[in-house]
mmCIF file of C-alpha atoms in Angstrom:
data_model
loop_
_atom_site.group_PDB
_atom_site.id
_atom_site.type_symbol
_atom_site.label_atom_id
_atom_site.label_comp_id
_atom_site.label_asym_id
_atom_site.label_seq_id
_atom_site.Cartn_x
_atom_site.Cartn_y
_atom_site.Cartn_z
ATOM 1 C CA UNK A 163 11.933 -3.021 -5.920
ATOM 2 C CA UNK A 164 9.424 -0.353 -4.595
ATOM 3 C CA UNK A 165 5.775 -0.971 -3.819
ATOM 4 C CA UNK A 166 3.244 1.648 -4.045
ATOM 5 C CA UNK A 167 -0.254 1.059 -2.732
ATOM 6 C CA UNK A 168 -2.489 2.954 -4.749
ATOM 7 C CA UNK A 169 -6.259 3.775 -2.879
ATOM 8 C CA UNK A 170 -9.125 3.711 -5.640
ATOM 9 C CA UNK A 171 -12.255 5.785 -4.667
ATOM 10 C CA UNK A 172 -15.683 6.432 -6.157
ATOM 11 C CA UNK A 173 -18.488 7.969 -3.815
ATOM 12 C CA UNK A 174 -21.764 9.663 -4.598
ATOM 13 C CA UNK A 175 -23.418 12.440 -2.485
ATOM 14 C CA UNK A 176 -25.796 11.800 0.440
ATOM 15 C CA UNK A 177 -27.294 13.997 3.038
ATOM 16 C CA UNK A 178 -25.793 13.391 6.572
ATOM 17 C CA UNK A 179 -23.584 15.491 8.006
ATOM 18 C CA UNK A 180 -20.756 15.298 11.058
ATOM 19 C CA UNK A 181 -17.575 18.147 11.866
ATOM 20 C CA UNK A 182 -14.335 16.636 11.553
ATOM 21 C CA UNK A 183 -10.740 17.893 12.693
ATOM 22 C CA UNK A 184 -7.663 18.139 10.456
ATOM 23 C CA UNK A 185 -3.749 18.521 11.851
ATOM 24 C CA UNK A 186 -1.461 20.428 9.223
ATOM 25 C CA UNK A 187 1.035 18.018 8.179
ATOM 26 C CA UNK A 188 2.224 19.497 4.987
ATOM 27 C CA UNK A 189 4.020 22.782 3.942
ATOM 28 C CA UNK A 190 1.405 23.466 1.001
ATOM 29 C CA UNK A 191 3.513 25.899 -0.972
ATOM 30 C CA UNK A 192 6.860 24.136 -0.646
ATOM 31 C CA UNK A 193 4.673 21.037 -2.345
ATOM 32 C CA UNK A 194 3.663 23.500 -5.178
ATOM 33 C CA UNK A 195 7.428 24.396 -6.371
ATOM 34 C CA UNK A 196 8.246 21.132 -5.948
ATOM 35 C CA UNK A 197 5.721 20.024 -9.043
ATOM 36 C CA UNK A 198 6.406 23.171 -10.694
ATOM 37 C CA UNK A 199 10.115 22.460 -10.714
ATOM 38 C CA UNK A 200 9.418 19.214 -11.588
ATOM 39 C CA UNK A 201 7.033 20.242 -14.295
ATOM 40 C CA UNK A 202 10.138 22.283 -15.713
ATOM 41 C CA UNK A 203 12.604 19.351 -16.298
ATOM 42 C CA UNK A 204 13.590 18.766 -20.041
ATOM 43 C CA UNK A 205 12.554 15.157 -19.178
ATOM 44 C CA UNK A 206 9.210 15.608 -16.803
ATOM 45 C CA UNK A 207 7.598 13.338 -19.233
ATOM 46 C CA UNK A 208 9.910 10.263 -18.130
ATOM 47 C CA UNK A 209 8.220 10.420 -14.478
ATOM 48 C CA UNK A 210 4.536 9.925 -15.675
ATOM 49 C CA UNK A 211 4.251 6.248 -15.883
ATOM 50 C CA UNK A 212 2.458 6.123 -12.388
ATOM 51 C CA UNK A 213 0.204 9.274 -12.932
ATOM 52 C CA UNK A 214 -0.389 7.988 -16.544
ATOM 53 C CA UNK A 215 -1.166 4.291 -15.777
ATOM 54 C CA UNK A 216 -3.389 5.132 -12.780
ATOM 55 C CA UNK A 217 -5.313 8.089 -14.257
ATOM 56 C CA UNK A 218 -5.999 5.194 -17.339
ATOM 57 C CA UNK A 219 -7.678 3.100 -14.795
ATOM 58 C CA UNK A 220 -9.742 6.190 -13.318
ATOM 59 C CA UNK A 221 -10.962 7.039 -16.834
ATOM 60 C CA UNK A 222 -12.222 3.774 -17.279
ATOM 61 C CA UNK A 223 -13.645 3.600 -13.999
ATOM 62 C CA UNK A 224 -16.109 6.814 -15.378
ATOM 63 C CA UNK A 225 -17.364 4.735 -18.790
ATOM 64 C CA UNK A 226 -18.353 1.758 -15.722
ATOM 65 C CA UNK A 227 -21.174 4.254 -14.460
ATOM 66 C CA UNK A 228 -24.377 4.127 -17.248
ATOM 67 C CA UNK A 229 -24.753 7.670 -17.293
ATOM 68 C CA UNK A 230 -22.810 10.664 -19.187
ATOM 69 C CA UNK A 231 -20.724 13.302 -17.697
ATOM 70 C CA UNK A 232 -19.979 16.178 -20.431
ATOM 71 C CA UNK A 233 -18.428 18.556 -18.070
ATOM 72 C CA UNK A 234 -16.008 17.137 -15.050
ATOM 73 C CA UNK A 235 -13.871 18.536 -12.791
ATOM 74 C CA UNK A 236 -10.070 16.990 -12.407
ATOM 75 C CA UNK A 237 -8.822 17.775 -9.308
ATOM 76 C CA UNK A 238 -4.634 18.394 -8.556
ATOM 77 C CA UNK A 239 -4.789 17.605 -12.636
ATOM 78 C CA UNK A 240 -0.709 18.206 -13.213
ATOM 79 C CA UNK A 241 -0.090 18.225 -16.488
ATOM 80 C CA UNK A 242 -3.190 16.770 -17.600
ATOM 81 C CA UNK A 243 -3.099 12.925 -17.132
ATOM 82 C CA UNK A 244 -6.838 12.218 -16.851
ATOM 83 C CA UNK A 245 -7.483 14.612 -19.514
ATOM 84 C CA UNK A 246 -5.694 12.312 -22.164
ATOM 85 C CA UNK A 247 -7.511 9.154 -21.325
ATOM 86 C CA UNK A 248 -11.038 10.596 -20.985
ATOM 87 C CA UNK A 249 -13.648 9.062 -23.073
ATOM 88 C CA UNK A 250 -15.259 11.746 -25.298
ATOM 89 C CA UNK A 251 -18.181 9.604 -26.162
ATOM 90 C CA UNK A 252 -19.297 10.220 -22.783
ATOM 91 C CA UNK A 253 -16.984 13.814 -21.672
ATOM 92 C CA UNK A 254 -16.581 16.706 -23.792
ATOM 93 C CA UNK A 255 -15.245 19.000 -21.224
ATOM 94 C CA UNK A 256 -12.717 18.731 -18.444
ATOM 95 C CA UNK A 257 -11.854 21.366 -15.946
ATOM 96 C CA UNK A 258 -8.237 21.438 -14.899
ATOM 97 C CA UNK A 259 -7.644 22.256 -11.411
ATOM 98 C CA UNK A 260 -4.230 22.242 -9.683
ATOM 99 C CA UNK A 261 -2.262 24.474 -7.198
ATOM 100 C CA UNK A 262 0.627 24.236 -9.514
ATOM 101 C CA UNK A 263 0.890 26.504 -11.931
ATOM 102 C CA UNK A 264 3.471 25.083 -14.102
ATOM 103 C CA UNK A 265 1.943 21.680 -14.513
ATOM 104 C CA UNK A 266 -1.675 23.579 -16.109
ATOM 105 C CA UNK A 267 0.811 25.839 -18.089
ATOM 106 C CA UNK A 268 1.988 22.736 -20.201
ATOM 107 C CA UNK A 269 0.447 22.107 -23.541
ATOM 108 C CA UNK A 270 -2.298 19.495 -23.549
ATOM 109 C CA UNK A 271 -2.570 17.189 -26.346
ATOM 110 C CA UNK A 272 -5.353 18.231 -29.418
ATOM 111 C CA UNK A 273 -7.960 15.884 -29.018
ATOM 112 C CA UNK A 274 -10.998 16.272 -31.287
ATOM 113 C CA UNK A 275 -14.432 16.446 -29.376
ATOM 114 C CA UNK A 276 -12.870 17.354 -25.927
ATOM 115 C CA UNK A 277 -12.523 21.034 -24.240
ATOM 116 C CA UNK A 278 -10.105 21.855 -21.860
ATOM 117 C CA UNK A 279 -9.818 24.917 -19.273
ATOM 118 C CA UNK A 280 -7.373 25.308 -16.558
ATOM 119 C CA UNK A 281 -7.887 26.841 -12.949
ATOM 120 C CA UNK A 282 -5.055 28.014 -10.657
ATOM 121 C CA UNK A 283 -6.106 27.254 -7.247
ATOM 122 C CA UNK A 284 -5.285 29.349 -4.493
ATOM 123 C CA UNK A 285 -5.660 26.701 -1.903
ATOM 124 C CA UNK A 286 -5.951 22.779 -1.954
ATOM 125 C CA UNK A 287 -9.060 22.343 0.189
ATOM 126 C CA UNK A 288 -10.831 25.397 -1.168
ATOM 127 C CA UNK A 289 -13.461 25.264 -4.775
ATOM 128 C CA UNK A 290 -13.964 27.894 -7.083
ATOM 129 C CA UNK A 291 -17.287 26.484 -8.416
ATOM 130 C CA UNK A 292 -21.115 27.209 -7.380
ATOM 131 C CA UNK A 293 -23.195 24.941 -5.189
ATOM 132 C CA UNK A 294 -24.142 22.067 -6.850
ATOM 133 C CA UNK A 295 -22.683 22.826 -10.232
ATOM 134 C CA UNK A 296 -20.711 19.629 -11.255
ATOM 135 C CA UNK A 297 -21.675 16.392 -11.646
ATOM 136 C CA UNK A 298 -18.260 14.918 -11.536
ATOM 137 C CA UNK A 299 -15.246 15.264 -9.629
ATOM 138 C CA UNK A 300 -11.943 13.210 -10.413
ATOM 139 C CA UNK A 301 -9.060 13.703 -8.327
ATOM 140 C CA UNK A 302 -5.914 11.492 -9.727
ATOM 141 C CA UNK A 303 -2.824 10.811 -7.279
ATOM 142 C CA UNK A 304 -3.070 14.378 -5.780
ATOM 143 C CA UNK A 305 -5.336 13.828 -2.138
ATOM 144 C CA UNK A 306 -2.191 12.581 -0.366
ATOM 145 C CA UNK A 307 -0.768 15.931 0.151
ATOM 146 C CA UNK A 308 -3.787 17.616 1.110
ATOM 147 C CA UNK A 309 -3.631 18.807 4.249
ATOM 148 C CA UNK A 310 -7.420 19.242 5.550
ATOM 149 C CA UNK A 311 -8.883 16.213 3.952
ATOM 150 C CA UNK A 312 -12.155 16.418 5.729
ATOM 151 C CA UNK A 313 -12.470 19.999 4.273
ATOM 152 C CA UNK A 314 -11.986 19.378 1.014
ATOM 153 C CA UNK A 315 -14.246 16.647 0.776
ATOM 154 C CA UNK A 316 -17.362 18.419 2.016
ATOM 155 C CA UNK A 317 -16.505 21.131 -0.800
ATOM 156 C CA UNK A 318 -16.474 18.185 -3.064
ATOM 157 C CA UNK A 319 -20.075 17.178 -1.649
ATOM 158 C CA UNK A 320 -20.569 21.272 -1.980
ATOM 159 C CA UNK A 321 -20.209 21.257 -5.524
ATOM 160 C CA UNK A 322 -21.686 18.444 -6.736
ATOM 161 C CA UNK A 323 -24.928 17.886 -7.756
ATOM 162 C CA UNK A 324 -27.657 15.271 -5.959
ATOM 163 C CA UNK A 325 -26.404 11.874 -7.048
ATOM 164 C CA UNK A 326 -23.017 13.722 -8.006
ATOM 165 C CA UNK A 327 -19.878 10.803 -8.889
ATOM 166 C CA UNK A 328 -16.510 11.433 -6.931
ATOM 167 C CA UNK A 329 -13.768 9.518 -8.321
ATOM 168 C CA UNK A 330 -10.307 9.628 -6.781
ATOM 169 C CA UNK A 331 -6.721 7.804 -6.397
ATOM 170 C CA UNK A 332 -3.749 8.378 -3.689
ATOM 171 C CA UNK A 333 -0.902 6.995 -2.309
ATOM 172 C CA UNK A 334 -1.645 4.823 0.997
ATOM 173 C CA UNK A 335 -0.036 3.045 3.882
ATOM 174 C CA UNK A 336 2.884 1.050 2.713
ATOM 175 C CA UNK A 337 3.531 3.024 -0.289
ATOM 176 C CA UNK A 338 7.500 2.680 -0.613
ATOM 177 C CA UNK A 339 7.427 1.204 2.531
ATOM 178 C CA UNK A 340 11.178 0.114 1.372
ATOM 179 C CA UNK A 341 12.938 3.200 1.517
ATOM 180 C CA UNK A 342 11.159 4.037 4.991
ATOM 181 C CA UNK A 343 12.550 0.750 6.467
ATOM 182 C CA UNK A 344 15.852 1.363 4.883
ATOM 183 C CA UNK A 345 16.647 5.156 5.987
ATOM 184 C CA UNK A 346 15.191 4.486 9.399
ATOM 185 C CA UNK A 347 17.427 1.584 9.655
ATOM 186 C CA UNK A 348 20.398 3.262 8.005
ATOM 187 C CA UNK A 349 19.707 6.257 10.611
ATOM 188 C CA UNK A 350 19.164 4.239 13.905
ATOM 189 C CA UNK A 351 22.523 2.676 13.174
ATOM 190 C CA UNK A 352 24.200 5.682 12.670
ATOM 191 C CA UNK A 353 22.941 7.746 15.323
ATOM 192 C CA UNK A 354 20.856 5.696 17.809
ATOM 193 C CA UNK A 355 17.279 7.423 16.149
ATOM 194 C CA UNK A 356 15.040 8.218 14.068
ATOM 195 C CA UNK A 357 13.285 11.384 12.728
ATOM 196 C CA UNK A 358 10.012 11.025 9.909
ATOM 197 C CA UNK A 359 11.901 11.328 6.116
ATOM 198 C CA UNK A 360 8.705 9.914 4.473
ATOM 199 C CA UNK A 361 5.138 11.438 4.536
ATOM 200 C CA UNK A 362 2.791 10.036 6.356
ATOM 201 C CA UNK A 363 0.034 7.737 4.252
ATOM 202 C CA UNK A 364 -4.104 7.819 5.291
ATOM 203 C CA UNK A 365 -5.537 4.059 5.838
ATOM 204 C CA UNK A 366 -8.596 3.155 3.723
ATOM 205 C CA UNK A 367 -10.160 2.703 6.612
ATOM 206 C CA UNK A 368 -9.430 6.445 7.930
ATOM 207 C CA UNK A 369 -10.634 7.837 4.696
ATOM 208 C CA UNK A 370 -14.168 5.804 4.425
ATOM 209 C CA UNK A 371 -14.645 7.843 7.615
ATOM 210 C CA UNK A 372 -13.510 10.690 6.162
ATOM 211 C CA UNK A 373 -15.998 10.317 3.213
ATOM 212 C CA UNK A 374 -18.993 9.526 5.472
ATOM 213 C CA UNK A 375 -18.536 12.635 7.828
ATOM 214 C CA UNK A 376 -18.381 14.684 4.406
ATOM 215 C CA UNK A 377 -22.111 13.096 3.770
ATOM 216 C CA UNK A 378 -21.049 10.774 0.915
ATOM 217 C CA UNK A 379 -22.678 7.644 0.808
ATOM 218 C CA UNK A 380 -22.525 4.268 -1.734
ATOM 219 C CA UNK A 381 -18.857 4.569 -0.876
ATOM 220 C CA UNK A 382 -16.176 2.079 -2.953
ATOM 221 C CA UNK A 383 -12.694 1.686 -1.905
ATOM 222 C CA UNK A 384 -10.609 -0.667 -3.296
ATOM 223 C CA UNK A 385 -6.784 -0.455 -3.483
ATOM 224 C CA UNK A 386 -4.496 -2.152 -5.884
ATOM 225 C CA UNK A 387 -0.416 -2.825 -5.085
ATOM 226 C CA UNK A 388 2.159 -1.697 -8.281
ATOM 227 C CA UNK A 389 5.437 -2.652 -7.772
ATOM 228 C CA UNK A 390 8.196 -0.463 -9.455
ATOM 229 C CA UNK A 391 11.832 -1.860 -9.541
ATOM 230 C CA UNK A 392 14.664 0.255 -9.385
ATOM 231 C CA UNK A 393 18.650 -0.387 -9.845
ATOM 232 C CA UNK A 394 19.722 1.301 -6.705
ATOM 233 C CA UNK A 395 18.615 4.157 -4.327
ATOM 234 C CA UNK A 396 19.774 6.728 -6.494
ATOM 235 C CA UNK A 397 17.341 6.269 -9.458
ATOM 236 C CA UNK A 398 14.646 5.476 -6.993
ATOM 237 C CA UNK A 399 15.265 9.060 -5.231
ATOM 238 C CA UNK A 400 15.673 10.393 -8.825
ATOM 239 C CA UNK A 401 12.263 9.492 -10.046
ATOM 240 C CA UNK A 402 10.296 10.084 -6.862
ATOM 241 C CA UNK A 403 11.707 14.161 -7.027
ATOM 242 C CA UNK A 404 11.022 13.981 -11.356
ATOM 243 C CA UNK A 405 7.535 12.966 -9.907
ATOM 244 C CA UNK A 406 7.310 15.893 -7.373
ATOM 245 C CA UNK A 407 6.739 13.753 -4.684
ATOM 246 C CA UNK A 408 9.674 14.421 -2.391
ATOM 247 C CA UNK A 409 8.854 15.434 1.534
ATOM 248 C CA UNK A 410 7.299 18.586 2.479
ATOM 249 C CA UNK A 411 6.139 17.924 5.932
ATOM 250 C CA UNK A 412 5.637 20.965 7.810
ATOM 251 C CA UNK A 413 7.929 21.066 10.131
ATOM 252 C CA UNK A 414 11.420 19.354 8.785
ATOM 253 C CA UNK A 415 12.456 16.065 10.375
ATOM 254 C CA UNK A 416 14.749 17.209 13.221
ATOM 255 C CA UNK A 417 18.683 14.946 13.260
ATOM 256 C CA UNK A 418 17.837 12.194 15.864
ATOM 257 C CA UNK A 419 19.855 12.992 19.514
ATOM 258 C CA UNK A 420 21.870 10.366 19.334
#
């Protein structure tokens, strides 16, 4: 049994400002063949239930807010999760961006009244759109391997519009929490340490911080615990790389000296 903790955000522009620092954590382009590799499985479909459920919720979360959004940006959009549950009484247009290309090369499901158009970005924390040119932004399960959080979010706050909606999901602390335990205890036993197998998670509280040196303001977080059970390891590790969520930390876990 697996827990992932799943970190719910919705934030509207404000006008402070504040310079923030960012660490490189992830290898950016080994993530992107990961998900397009994934995205090529005969089966890829069979690892959506997390992306699918959550980017459900998301959509919902958009009909809460009394105004409509024709045009929105989906941020790290896949293979077009957010897209399927969007409300067209209140979208009719979705931008698809992701940095892998596979995932926007997929088909996307005819739905009447809604427009789709896909953008291959060249970086993760970088936004091909004007100055204040969108008045939403939806981001579903894709932040958590962004490297330069603080970056991205002031091109967020860039891009949209005064009074502009951010919406986003990601993985946080304690998110399979299980398997770290597990391999680190597996690994001390075997050779007296322990070297990082799982990506490191951002706090809610780190990333309200994050969202209020990027000049956001009315910030909501809320996070919500789904529990996934698996049969053994195996089909656990089997899902998680069908996902395109296995490790990609910038410098590989080194064996532990023992």
């Amino acid at each position: 049994m697996i827990c992932t903790r799943a970190l719910s955000i919705i934030s509207k522009r404000d006008v402070l400002s504040k310079r923030l620092r960012f660490v490189s954590t992830f290898n950016s382009q080994r993530k992107a063949l990961q998900r397009n590799r994934a995205a090529k499985l005969d089966n890829h479909e069979q690892f959506d239930y997390l992306r699918n459920g959550i980017a459900e919720i998301l959509a919902d979360r958009i009909t809460d807010i009394s105004r409509d959004f024709p045009r929105i940006v989906d941020l790290g959009a896949g293979k077009g999760h957010v897209y399927k549950h969007v409300n067209t009484y209140t979208t009719s247009h979705v931008t698809e961006c992701d940095t892998a290309k596979e995932c926007l090369d997929l088909p996307r499901q005819d739905i009447q009244g809604l427009e789709t158009k896909q953008i291959l970005l060249e970086r993760d924390d970088t936004l091909p759109f004007d100055n204040n040119s969108q008045e939403l932004i939806i981001s579903n399960l894709w932040l958590h391997w962004v490297n330069d959080l603080p970056k991205l979010f002031k091109e967020v706050e860039r891009v949209l519009v005064p009074d502009g909606v951010f919406i986003g999901s990601m993985f946080a602390v304690e998110t399979v929490y299980q398997l770290r335990v597990s391999l680190q205890q597996a690994e001390l036993e075997r050779t007296g340490g322990i070297a990082p197998h799982i990506s490191p998670f951002v706090s809610p509280a780190d990333l309200g911080s994050l969202l209020n040196g990027a000049k956001f303001c009315m910030i909501t977080l809320d996070s919500e615990e789904i529990t996934v059970t698996y049969p053994d390891l195996y089909f656990l590790l089997r899902d998680i790389q069908g996902m395109g969520e296995n490790g990609c930390l910038a410098v590989p876990p080194q064996p532990a000296a023992s």
